[in-house]
Every structure is written in structure tokens, then in C-alpha cells.
Coordinates of C-alpha atoms and ligand atoms in Angstrom, one line a residue:
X229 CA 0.0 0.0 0.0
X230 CA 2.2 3.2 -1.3
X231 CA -0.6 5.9 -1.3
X232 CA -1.2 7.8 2.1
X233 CA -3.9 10.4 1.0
X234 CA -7.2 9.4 1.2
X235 CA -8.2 7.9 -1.9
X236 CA -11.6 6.1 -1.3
X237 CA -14.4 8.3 0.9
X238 CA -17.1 5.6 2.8
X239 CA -20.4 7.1 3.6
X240 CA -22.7 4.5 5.8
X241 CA -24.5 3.5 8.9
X242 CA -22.4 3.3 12.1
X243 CA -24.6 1.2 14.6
X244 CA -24.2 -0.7 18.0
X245 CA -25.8 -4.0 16.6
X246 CA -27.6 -6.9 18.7
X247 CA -27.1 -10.0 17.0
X248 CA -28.6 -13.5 17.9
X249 CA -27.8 -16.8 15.8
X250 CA -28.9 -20.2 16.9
X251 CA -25.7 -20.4 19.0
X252 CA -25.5 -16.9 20.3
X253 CA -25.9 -13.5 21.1
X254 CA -23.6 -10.4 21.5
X255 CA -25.5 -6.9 22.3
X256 CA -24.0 -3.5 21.4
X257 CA -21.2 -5.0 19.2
X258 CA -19.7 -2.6 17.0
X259 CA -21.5 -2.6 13.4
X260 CA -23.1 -0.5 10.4
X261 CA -22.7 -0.5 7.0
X262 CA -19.5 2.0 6.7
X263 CA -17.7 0.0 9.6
X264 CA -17.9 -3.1 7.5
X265 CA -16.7 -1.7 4.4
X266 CA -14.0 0.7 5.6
X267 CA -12.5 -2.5 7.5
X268 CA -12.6 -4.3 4.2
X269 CA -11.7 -1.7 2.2
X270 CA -8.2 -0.8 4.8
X271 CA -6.5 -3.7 3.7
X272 CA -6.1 -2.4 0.5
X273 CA -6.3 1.7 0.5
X274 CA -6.1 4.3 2.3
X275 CA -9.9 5.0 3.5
X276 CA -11.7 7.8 5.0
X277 CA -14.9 7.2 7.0
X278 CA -18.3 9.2 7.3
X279 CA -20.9 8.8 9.6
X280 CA -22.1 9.9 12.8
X281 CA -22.4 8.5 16.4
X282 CA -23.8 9.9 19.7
X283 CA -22.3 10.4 22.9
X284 CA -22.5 6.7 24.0
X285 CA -20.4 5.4 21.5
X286 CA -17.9 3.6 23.3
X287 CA -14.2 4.4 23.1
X288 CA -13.0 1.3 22.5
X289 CA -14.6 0.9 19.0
X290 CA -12.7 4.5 17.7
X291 CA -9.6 2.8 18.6
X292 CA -10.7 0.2 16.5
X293 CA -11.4 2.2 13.9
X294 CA -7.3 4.0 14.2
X295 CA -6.6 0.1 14.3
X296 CA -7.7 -0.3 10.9
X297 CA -6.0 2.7 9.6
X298 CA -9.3 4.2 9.1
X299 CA -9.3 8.2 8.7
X300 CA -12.1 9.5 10.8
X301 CA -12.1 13.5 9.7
X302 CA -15.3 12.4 8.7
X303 CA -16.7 11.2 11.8
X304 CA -19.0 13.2 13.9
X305 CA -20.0 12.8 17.3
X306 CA -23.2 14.4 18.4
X307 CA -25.6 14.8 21.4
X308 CA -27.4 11.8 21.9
X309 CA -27.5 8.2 21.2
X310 CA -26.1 5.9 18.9
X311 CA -27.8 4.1 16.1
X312 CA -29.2 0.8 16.9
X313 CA -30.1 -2.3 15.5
X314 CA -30.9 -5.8 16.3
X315 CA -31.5 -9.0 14.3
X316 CA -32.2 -12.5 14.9
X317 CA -30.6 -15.0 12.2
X318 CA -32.7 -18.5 11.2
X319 CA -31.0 -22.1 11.4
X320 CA -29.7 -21.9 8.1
X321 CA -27.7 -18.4 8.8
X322 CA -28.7 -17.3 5.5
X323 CA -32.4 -15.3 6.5
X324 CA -32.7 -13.0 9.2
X325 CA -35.3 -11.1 11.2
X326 CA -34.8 -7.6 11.7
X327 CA -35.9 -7.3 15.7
X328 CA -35.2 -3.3 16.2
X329 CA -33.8 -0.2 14.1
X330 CA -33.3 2.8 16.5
X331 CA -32.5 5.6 14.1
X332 CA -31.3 8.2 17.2
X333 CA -28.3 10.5 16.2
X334 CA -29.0 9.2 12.8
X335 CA -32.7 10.6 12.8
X336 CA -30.9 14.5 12.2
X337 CA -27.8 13.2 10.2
X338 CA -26.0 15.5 7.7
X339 CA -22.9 14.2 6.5
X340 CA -20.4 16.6 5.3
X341 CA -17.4 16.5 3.7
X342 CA -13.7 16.9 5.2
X343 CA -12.3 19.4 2.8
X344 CA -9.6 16.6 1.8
X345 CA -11.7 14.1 1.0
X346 CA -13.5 16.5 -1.8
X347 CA -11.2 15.1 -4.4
X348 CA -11.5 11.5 -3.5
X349 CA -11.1 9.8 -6.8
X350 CA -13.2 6.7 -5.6
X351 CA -15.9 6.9 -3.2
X352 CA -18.3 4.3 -2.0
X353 CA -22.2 5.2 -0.8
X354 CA -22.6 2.6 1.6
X355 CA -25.9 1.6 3.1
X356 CA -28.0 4.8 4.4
X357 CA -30.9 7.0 3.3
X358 CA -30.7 7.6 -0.9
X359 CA -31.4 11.8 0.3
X360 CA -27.6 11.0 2.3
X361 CA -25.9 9.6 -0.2
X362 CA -27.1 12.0 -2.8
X363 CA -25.8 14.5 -0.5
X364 CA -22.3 13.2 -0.1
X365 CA -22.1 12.8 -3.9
X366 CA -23.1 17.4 -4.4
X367 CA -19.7 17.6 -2.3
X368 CA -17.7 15.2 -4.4
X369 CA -15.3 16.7 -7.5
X370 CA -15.5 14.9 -10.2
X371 CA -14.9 11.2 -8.8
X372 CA -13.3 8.5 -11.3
X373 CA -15.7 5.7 -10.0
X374 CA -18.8 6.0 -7.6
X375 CA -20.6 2.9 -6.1
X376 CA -23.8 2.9 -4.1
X377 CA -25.0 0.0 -2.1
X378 CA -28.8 -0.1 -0.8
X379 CA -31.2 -2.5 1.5
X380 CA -34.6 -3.3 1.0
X381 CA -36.0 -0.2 3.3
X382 CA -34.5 2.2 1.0
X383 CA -36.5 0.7 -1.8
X384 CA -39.8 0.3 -0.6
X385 CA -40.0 4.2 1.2
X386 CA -37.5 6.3 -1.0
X387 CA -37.7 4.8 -4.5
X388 CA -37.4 7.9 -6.3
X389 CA -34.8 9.5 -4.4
X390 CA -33.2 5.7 -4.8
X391 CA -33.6 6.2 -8.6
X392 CA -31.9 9.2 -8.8
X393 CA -28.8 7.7 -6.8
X394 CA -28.8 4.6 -9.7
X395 CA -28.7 7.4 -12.2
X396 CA -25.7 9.0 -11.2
X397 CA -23.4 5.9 -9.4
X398 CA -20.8 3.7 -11.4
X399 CA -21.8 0.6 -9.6
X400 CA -24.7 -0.4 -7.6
X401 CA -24.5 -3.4 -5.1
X402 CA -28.0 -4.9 -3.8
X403 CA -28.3 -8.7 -2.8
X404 CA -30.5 -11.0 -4.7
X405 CA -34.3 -10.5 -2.8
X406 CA -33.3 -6.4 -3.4
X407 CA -32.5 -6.8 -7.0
X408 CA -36.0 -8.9 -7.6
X409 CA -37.4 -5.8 -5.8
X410 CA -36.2 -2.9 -7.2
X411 CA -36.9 -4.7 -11.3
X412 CA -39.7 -6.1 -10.1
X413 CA -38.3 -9.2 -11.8
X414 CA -37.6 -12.7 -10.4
X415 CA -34.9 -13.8 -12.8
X416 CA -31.6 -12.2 -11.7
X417 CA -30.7 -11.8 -15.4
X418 CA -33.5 -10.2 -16.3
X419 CA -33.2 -7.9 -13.4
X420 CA -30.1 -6.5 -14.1
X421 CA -30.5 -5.9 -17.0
X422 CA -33.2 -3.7 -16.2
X423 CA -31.5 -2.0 -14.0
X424 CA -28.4 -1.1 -15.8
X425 CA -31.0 0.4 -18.0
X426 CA -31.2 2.8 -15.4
X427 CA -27.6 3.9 -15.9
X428 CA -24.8 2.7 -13.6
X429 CA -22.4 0.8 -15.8
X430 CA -22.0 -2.1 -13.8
X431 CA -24.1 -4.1 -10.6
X432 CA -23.4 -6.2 -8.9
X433 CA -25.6 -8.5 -6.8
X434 CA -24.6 -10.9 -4.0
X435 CA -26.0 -13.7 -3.4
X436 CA -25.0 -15.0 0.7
X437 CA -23.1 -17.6 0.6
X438 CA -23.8 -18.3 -3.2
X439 CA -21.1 -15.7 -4.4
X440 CA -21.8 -12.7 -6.6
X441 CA -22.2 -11.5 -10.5
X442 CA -20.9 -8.9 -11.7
X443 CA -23.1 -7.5 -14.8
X444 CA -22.3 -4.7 -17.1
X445 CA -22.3 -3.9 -21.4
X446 CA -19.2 -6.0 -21.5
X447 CA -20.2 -9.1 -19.7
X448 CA -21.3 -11.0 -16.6
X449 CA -18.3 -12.4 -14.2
X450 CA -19.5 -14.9 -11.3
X451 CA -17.3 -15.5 -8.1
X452 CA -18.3 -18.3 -5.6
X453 CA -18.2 -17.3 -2.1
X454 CA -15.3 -19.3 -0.1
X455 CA -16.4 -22.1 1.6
X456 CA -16.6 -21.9 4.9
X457 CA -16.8 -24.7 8.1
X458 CA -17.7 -22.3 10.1
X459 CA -20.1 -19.1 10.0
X460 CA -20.4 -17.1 12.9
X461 CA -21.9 -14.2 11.7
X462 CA -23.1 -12.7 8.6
X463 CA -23.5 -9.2 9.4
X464 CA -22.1 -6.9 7.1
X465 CA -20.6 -9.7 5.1
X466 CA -22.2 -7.4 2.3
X467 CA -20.5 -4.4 2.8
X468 CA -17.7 -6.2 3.6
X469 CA -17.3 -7.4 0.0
X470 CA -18.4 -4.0 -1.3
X471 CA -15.1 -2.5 0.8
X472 CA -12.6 -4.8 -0.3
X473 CA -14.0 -4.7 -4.0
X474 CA -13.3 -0.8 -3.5
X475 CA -10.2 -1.3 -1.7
X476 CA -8.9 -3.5 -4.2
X477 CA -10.4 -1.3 -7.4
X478 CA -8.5 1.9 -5.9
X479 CA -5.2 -0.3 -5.6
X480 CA -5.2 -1.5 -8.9
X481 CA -5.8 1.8 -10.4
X482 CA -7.8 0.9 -13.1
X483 CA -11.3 0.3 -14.3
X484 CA -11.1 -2.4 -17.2
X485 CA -12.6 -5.8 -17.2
X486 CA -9.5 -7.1 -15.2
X487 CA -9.4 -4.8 -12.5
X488 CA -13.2 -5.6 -11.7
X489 CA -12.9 -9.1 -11.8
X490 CA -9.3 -9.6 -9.7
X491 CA -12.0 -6.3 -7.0
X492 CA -14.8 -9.6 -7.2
X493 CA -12.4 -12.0 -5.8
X494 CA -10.9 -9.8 -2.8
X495 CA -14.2 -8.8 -2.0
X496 CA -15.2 -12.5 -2.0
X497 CA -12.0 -13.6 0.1
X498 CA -12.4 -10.2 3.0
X499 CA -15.9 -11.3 3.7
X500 CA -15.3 -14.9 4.2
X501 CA -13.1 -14.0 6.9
X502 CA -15.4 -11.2 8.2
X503 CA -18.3 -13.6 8.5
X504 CA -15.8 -16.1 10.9
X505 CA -16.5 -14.0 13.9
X506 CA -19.1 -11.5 15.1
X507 CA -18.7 -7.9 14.5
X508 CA -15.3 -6.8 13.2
X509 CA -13.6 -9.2 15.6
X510 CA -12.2 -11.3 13.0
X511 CA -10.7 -8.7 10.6
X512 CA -9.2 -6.9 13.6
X513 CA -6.4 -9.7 13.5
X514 CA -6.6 -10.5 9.8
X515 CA -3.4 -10.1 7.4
X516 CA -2.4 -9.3 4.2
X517 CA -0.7 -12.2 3.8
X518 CA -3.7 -14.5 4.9
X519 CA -6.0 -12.6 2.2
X520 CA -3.5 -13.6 0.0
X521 CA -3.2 -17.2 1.0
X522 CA -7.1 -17.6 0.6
X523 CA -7.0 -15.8 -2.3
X524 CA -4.3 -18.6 -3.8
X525 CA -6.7 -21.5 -2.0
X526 CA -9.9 -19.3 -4.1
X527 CA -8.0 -19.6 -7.7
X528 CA -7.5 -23.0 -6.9
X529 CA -11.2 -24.0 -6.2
X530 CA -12.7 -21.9 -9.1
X531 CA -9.9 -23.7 -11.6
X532 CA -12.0 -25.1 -14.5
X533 CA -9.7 -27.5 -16.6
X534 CA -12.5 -28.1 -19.1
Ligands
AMP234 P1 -26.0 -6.3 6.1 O1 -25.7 -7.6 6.9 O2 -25.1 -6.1 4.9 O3 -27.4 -6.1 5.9 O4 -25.5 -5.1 7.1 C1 -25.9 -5.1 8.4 C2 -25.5 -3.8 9.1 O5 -26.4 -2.8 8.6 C3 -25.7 -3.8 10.6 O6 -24.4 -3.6 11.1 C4 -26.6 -2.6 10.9 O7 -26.1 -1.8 11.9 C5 -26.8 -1.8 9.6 N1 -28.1 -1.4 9.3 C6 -29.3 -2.1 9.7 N2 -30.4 -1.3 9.3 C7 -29.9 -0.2 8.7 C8 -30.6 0.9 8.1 N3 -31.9 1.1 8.1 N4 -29.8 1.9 7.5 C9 -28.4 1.7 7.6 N5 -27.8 0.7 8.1 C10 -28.5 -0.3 8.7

């Protein structure tokens, strides 16, 4: 990692998330959408965060943050509480019940720019209100590549406002059941191409532990998801794919067919790990050198000699 300015801006959620699988339950651990994908995307780039969190954010999850080599010029704290969420995940860790969503400090959220991160040449709109991330794209100057991630929310209360953030991203990231939503289309095919109708240039949609596509005018790329033994928690596993797809996008430096596809297997590899622990937990100790080594074991799996 040479550069040291920050070169990919993350707009998101920052929440203190309560989390139950069949096995167990952690309250308050440190989550959100822009947590996720600037840890993903740290491994690879030098990242700035934006987001908010109240008074009772505990000090111990900043640190994190420096830990990761995160800048946080774009972080405010403010009066008040946190963001919270809570979910509850089924047997088969794939579907999950959303329990609670306290909006709190995020209720009044404005998110401005750090003058430095103005000329961010890569900037990812993570998951948060379309009106937010429409905002954080008016203070942007002329950006190389912009990617927008959504959820299900966004698209049954702010479709138009969601519509205008399509129009003007690079790449848009939903899962599967979001795509269908937004196209009103059940085949994924048919789907995105719908949607790319709408004028990003390339989508993306993940599909849990199915891996993701990659669709755009020259093509569609597929990357499985690595297997895993053991899956302790899939929160965020989303966003952290969509950070070290960015990460690895802004590393490489270029935008061709290559670049993208080499960005869909980091982001693959970064969330397999992320998904071995509960919140961050896992990528806190996680190495360069072990992406790379599951990124060797990934080529390896997805060989076809045919
Ligand atoms: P994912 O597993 O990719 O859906 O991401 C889960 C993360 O999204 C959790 O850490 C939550 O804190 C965050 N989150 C949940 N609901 C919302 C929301 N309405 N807006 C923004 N972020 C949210």
C-alpha cells in the first residue's frame, strides 16, 4: 500500500448492533454498514470514513477504527445516542429477522465532507438514506468511480430519491431478494438488465453464501463465495465485499474488465473472513498475507480445466 492520502471516501451506517444466531448473542457490538466496508476496504487503501455516532459510542470501538487505519475527519459525534439495530438470524444463517432499528443521532444526520476528501477519486455510498448519499455525492469533484449500495428499506419508502442515486453511481450493489425488488423481476438476469437500463455501468448482486455476478455492457463475471466450516456471523458480510471490492479497485488503479474481476475476488476472500466471527472481531487480526493465501486456495477451487 504506497498511497497515504485518502483515496476512497465511505459514507454509511455506524450502529451498535444486537445479534442472535442459533448459538448466540452479542449486544452492542460494534456494526453498520461504513464499519464493515472501511475495514474491508483498509487492507487495500487508504480510506476515510463518514458517519455519525452519539455520545455513548464507546471508546473502545474508535480505537478500532485507528486500528484499521481508518481516517475519521469524517466522523462526527453528536448529542445523543447511537444508532441501533438488532437482528435474529434462522437455522440456516442465510435469512434474518430484523428485531429493532433505532434511528437516534442518525434521525438529524447531515454528513459533510472533510475538505480533503473533496477530491476522493473513488468513493463508496454505503448503506443509508438515498437523500444521504445524494448529499455526499453534491460535495464530491468529479470522482473516477462512484458505487452505491442499498437494502430493502431504502427501496420500498425512498424509490425515487433511490432512482436518482442509480442514475448518477458507477456501480450499484444490492443482494438477490433487493435486486428482484427494485426490477420487479424474479430472474436475476433479467433484473439486471433492467436496472443497468437505469444507468450505472456495472451491478453487482450478492447472493450469501452463493457468491456474486458482476453484470455490465461488456459481460457478466461470477465468483463463488469461499467455503466456509464455520459461519459465525453474517452481518455486514455485504458491505464487507463491497469494501474490499473498492479497496482492491482503488489499488489497482484501473477500471477495465481485469481490474473488476481480480475487486470480485478480494471482496469474495475479505468477507469470508469477516463472517468467521461476530462484529469486526475477526478482521481486527486478519493479514495481508492470509488474504492472500485464501485468495491462492480461491484460484484454486474456481480452476475449470475443461
Ligand atoms: P447487512 O448484513 O449487509 O445487511 O448489514 C448489516 C448492518 O447494517 C448492521 O451492522 C446494521 O447496523 C446496519 N443497518 C441495519 N439497518 C440499517 C438501516 N436502516 N440503515 C443503515 N444501516 C442499517
Amino acid at each position: 500500500m504506497k498511497k497515504t492520502s485518502v483515496e476512497l471516501v465511505v459514507v454509511g451506517s455506524i450502529g451498535l448492533d444486537t445479534v442472535a444466531t442459533p448459538w448466540e448473542r452479542r449486544e452492542e457490538i460494534l456494526g453498520g454498514s461504513v464499519s464493515f466496508a472501511c475495514a474491508g476496504a483498509s487492507f487495500f487503501t487508504p480510506v476515510g470514513m463518514v458517519g455519525v455516532v452519539g455520545e455513548d459510542f464507546p471508546e473502545p470501538y474508535v480505537q478500532a477504527y485507528r486500528d484499521f487505519g481508518i481516517d475519521l475527519q469524517g466522523l462526527q459525534r453528536v448529542p445523543g445516542r447511537t444508532f441501533r439495530w438488532s437482528g435474529v438470524y434462522d437455522a440456516d444463517m442465510n435469512s434474518r429477522r430484523t428485531l429493532l432499528t433505532e434511528l437516534n443521532v442518525f434521525a438529524a444526520f447531515k454528513p459533510e465532507l472533510p475538505p480533503a476528501y473533496r477530491k476522493a477519486p473513488y468513493v463508496f455510498l454505503a448503506n443509508i438514506a438515498p437523500d444521504l448519499q445524494l448529499h455526499v455525492l453534491s460535495q464530491v469533484e468529479s470522482p473516477k468511480f462512484v458505487a452505491a449500495d442499498t437494502m430493502d428499506l431504502w427501496i420500498n419508502v425512498a424509490r425515487e430519491r433511490l432512482l436518482e442515486v442509480i442514475a448518477s453511481v458507477d456501480l450499484l450493489t444490492l443482494n438477490d431478494s433487493e435486486a428482484r425488488l427494485l426490477a420487479g423481476e424474479h430472474n436475476l438476469i433479467k433484473a439486471a438488465r433492467k436496472i443497468l437500463g437505469w444507468g450505472p455501468d456495472y451491478l453487482i448482486i450478492k447472493k450469501g453464501e452463493h457468491g456474486a455476478m458482476l453484470f455490465s455492457a461488456s459481460g457478466t463475471a461470477v465468483v463463488p463465495a469461499y467455503p466456509l466450516e464455520s459461519v459465525l456471523d453474517p452481518t455486514g458480510a455485504g458491505d464487507t465485499f463491497a469494501g474490499g471490492f473498492m479497496g482492491a479497485l482503488v489499488e489497482r488503479g484501473t477500471l477495465d474488465q481485469a481490474a473488476m474481476r481480480r475487486a470480485m475476488a478480494y471482496g469474495s476472500v475479505v468477507a469470508s473472513f469477516g463472517v468467521e466471527a461476530f462484529s469486526l472481531d475477526r478482521l481486527q487480526s486478519l493479514t495481508r498475507t492470509e488474504i492472500e493465501h485464501r485468495l491462492a486456495a480461491f484460484r484454486e477451487l474456481t480452476r475449470l480445466d475443461a
